[in-house]
PDB file of C-alpha atoms in Angstrom:
ATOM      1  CA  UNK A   1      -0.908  20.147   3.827  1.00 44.00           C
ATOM      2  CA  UNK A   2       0.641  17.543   1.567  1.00 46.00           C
ATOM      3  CA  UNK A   3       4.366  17.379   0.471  1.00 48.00           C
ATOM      4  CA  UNK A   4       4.869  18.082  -2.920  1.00 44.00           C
ATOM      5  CA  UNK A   5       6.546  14.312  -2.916  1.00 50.00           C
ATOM      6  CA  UNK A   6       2.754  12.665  -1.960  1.00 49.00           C
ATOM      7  CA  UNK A   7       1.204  14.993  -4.005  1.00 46.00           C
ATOM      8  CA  UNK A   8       3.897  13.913  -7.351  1.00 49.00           C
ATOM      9  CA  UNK A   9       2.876  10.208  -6.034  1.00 52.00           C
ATOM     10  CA  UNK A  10      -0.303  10.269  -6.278  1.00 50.00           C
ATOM     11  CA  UNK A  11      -0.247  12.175 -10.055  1.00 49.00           C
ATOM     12  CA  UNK A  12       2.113   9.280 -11.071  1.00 52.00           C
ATOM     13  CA  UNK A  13      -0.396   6.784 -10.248  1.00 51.00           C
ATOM     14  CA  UNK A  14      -2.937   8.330 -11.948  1.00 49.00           C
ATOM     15  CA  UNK A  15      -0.658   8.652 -14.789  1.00 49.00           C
ATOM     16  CA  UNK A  16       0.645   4.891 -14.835  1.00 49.00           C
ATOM     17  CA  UNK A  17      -3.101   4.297 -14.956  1.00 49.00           C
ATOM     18  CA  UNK A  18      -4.183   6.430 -18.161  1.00 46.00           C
ATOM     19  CA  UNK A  19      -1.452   5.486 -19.964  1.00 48.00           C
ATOM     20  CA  UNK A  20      -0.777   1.599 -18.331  1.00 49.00           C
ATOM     21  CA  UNK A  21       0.691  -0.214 -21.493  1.00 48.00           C
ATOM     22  CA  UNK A  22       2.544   3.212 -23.046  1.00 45.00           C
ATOM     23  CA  UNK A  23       5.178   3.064 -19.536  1.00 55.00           C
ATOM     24  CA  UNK A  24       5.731  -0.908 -20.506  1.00 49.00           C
ATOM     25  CA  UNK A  25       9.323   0.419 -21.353  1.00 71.00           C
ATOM     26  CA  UNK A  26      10.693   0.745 -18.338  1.00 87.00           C
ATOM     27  CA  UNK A  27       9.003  -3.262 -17.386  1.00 92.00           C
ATOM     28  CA  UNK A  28      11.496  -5.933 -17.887  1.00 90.00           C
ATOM     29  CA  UNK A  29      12.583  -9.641 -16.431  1.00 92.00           C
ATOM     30  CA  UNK A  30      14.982  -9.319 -14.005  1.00 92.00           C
ATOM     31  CA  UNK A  31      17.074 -12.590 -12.816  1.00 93.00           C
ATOM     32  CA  UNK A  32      15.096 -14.516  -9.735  1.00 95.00           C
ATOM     33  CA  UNK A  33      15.527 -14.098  -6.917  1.00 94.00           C
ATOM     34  CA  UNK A  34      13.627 -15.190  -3.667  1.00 94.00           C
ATOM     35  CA  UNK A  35      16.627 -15.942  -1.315  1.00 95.00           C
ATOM     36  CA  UNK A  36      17.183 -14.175   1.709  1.00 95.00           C
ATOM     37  CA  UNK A  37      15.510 -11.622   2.737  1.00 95.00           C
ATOM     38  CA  UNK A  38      13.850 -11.387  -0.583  1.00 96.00           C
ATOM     39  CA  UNK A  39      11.986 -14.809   0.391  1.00 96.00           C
ATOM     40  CA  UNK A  40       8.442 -15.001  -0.362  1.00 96.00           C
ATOM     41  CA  UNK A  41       7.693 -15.668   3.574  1.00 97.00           C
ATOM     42  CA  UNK A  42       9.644 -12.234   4.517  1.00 97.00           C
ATOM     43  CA  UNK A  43       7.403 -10.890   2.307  1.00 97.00           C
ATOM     44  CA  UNK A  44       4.206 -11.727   3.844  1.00 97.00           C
ATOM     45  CA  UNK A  45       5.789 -11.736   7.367  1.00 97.00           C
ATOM     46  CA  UNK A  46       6.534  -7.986   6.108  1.00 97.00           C
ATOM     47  CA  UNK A  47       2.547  -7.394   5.611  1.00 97.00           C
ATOM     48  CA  UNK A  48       1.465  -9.428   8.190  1.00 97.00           C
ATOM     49  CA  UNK A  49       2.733  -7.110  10.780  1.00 98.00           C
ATOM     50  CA  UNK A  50       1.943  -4.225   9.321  1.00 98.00           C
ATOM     51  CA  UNK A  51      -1.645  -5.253   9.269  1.00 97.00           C
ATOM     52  CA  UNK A  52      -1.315  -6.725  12.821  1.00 98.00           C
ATOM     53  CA  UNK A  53       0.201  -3.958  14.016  1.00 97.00           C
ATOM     54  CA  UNK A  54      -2.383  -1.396  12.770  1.00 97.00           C
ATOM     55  CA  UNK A  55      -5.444  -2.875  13.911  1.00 97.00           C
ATOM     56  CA  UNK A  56      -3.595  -3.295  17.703  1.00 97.00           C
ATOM     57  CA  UNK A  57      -2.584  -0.555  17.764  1.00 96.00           C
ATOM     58  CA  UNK A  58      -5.915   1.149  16.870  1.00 95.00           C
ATOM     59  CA  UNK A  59      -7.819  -0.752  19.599  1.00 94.00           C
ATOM     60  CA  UNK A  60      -5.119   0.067  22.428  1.00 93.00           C
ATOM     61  CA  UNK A  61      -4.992   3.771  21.849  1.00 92.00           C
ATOM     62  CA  UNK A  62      -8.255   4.506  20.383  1.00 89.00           C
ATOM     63  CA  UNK A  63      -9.313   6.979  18.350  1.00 88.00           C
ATOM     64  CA  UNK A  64      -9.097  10.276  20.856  1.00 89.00           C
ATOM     65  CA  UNK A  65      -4.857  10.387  21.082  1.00 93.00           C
ATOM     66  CA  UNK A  66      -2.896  11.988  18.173  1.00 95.00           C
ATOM     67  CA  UNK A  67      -1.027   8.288  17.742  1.00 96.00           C
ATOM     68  CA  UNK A  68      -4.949   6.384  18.165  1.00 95.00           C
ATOM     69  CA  UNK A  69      -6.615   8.476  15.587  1.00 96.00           C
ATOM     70  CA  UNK A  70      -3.152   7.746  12.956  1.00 97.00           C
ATOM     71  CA  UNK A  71      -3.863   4.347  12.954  1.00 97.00           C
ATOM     72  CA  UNK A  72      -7.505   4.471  12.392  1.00 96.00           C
ATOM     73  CA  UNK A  73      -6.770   6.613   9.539  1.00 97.00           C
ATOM     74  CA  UNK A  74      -4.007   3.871   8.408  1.00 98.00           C
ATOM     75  CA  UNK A  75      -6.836   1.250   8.415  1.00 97.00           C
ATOM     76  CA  UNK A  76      -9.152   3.548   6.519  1.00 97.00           C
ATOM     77  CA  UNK A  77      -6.335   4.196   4.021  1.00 98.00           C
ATOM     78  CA  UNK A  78      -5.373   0.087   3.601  1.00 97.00           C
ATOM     79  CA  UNK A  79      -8.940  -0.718   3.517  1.00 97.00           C
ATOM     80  CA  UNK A  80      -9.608   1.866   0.857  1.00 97.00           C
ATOM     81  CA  UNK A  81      -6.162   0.445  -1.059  1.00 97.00           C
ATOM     82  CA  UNK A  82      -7.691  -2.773  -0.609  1.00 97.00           C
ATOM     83  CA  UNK A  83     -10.665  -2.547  -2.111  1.00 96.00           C
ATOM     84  CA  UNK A  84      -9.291  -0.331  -5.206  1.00 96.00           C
ATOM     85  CA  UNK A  85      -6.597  -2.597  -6.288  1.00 96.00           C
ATOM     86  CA  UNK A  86      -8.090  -5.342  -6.042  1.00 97.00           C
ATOM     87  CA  UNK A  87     -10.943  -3.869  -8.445  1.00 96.00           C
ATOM     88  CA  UNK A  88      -8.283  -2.843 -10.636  1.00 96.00           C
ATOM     89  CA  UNK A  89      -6.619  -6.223 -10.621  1.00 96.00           C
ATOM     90  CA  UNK A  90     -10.112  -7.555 -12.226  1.00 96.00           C
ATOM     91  CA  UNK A  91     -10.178  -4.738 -14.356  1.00 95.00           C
ATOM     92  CA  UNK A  92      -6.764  -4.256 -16.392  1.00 95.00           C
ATOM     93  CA  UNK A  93      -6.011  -8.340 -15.901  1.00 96.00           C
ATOM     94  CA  UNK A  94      -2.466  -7.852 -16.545  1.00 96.00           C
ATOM     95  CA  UNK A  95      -0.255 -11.138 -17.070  1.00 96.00           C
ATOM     96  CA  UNK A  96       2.432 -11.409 -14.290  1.00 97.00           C
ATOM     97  CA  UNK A  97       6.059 -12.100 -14.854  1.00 96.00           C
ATOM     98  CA  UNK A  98       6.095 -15.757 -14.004  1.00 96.00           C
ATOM     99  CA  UNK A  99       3.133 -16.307 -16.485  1.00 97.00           C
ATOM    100  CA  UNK A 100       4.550 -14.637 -19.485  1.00 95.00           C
ATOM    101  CA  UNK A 101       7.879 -12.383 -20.524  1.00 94.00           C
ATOM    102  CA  UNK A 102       5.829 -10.163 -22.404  1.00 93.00           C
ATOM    103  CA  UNK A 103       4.819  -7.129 -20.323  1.00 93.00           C
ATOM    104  CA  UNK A 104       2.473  -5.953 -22.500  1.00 91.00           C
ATOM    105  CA  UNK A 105      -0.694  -8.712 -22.334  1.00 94.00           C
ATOM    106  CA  UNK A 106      -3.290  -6.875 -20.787  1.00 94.00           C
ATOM    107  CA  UNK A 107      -7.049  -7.515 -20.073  1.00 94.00           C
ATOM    108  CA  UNK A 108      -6.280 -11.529 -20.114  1.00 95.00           C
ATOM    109  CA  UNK A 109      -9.363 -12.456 -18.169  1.00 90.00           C
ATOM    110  CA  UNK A 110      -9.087 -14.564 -14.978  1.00 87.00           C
ATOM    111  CA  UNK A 111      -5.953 -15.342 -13.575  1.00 93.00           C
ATOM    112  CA  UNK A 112      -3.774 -12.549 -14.717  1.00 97.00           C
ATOM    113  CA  UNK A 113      -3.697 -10.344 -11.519  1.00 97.00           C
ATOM    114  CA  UNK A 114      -0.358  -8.229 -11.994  1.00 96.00           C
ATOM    115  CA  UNK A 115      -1.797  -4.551 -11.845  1.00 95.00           C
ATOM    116  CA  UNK A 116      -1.622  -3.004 -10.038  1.00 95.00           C
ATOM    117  CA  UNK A 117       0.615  -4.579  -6.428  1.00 97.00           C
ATOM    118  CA  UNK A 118      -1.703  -5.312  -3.723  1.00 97.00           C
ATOM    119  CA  UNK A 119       1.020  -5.752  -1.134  1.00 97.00           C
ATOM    120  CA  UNK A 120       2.729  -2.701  -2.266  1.00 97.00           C
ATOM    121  CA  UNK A 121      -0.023  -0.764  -2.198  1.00 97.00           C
ATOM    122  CA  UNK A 122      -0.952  -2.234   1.470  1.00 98.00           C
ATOM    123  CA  UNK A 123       2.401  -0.810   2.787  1.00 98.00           C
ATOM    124  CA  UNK A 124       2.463   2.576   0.941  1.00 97.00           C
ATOM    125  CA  UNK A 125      -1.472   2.808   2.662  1.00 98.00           C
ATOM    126  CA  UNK A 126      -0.719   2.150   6.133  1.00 98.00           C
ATOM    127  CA  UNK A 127       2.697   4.179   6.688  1.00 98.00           C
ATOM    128  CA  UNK A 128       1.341   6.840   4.687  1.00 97.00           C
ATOM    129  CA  UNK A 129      -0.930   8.458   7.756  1.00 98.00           C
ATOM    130  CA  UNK A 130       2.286   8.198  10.480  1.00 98.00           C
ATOM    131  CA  UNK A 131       4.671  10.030   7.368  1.00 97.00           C
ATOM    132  CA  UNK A 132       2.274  12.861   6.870  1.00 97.00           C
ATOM    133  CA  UNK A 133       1.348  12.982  10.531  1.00 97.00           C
ATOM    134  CA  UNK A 134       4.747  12.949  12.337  1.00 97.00           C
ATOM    135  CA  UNK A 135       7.468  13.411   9.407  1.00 95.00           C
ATOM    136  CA  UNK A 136       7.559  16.930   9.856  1.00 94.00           C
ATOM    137  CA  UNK A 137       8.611  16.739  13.657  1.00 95.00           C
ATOM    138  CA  UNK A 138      10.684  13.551  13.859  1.00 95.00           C
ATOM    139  CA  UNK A 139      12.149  12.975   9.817  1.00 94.00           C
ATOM    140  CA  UNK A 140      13.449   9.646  11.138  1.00 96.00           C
ATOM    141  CA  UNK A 141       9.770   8.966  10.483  1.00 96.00           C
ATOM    142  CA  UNK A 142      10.353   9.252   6.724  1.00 96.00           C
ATOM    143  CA  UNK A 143      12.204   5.886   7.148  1.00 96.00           C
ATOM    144  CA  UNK A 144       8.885   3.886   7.064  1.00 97.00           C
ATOM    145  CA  UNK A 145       9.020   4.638   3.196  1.00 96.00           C
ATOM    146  CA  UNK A 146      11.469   2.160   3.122  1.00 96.00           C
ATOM    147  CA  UNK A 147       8.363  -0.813   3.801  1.00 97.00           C
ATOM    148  CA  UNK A 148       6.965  -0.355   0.728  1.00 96.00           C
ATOM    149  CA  UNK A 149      10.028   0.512  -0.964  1.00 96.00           C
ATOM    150  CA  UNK A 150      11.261  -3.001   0.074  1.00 97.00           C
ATOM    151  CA  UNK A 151       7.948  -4.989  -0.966  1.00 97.00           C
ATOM    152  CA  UNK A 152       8.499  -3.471  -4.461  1.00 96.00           C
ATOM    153  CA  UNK A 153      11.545  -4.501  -5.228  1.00 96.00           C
ATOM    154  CA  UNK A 154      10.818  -7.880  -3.740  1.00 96.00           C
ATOM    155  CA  UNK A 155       7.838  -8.626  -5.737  1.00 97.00           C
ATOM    156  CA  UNK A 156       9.841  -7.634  -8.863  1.00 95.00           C
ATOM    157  CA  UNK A 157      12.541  -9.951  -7.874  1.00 96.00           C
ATOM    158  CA  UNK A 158      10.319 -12.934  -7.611  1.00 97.00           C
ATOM    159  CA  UNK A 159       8.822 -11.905 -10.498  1.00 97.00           C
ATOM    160  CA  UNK A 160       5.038 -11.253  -9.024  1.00 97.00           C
ATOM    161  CA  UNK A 161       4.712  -8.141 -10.743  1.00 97.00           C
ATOM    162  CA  UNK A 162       6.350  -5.789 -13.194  1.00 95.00           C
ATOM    163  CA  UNK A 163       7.505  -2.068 -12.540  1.00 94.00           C
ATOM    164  CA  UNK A 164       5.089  -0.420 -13.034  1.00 93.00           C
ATOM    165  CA  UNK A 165       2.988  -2.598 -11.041  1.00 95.00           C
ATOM    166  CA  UNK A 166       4.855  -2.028  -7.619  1.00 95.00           C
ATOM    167  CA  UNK A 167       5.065   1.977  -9.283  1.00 94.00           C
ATOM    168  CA  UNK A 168       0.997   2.371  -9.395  1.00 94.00           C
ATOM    169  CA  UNK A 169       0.808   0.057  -5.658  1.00 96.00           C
ATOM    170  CA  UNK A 170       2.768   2.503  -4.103  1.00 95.00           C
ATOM    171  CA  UNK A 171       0.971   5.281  -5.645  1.00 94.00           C
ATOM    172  CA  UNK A 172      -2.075   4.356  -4.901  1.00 96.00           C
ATOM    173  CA  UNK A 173      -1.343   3.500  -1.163  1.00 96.00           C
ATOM    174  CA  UNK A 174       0.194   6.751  -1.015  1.00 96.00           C
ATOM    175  CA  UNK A 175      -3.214   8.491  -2.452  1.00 95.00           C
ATOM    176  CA  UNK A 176      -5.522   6.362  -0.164  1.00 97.00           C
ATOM    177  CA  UNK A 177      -3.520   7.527   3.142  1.00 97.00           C
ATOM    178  CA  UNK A 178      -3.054  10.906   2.019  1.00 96.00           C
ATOM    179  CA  UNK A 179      -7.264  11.212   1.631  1.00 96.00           C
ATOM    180  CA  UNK A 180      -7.431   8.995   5.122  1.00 97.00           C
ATOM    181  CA  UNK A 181      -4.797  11.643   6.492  1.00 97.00           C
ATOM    182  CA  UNK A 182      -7.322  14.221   5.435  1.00 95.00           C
ATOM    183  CA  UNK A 183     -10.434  13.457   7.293  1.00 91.00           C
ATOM    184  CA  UNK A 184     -10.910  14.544  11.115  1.00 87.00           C
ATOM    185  CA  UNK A 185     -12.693  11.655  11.679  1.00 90.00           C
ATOM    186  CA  UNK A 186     -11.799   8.049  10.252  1.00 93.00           C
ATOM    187  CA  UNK A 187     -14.897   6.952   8.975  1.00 91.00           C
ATOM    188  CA  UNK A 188     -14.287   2.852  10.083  1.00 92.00           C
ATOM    189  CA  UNK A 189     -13.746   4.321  13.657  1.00 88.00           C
ATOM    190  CA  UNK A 190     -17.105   6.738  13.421  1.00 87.00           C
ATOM    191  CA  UNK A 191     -19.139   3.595  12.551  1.00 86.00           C
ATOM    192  CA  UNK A 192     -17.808   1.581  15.307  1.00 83.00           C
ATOM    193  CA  UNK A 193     -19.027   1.861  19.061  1.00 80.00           C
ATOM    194  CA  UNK A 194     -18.119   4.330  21.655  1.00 73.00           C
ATOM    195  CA  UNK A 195     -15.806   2.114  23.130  1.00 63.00           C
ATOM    196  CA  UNK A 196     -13.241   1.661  19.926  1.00 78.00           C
ATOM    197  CA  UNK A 197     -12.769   5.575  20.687  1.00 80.00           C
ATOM    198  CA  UNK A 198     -11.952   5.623  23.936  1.00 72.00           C
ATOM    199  CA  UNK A 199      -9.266   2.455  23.307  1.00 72.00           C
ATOM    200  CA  UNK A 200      -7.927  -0.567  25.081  1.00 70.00           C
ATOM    201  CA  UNK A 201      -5.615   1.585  26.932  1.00 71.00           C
ATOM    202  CA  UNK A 202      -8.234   3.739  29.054  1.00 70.00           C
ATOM    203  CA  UNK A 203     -10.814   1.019  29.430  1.00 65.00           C
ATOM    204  CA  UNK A 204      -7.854  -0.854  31.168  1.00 65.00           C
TER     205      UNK A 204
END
């Protein structure tokens, strides 16, 4: 069953997504910043690995373990995140930060790919599965929400995306993993051969 913290994620993002220009209030400019760890290449390093580590770790355990079938479900639940913000990027066409200081130009055509945060919502989707999975037995687990809580703030600071972008990214990765989370069997895994089941580990 769902915490009443996914489910209050997910009913944000659908409310960020009604009523998109209304929450432009709480979207400002803040000063730059990509220094330290805030650094554009700690941000993709950031991704990078999660992404790497998904997909390894869903070929060496397979889909048949408790840990093997969590990260099949976490690449169901990115690839689904994928997919949806990127068709809402084309969709709303939102200016980004570092093309105007007006948060309110949306539906600007081509180029203007603000909302909602891909990269946030790529985090949010991939720890989603391991927080509902294992948070109940082992809360340190809960700590993964910091990933995505990271990449938002970064992407504000180098002014990639507004608020309520990085708000409605890690809503929406949060909704994709909790609907991955749901399903016995990940549907990329159940299209894949036998041997993607059984995992790196057992073959070896």
């Amino acid at each position: 069953m769902a915490s009443p913290g996914l489910v209050s994620g997910v009913c944000l993002f659908f409310f960020v997504l009604c009523s998109g220009p209304s929450l432009a209030g709480i979207d400002h400019v803040v000063s730059r910043d990509d220094s330290g760890i805030w650094n554009r290449s700690v941000q993709q390093g950031l991704i990078y690995t999660l992404i790497g580590g998904e997909i390894a770790g869903a070929l060496w355990e397979g889909g048949e373990t408790r840990l093997g079938k969590t990260f099949w479900q976490a690449i169901d639940s990115s690839a689904l995140g994928a997919v949806s913000s990127e068709a809402m990027k084309h969709i709303f066409t939102r200016s980004r930060p570092d093309q105007s200081p007006d948060p309110h130009l949306w539906f600007q055509r081509g180029g203007h790919y603000s909302f909602p945060s891909g990269e946030v919502t790529a985090a949010a989707a991939i720890v989603t599965p391991f927080v509902l999975e294992y948070g109940r037995d082992n809360p340190a687990v809960y700590a993964l929400e910091l990933l995505p809580t990271y990449q938002a703030i970064a992407r504000v600071k180098v002014h990639a995306h507004w608020q309520t972008d990085v708000l409605a990214g890690f809503a929406l990765g949060t909704g994709t993993g909790w609907l991955a989370h749901t399903r016995d069997s990940p549907v990329i895994l159940s299209v894949l051969p036998h041997g993607f089941m059984v995992g790196l580990r057992k073959q070896f």
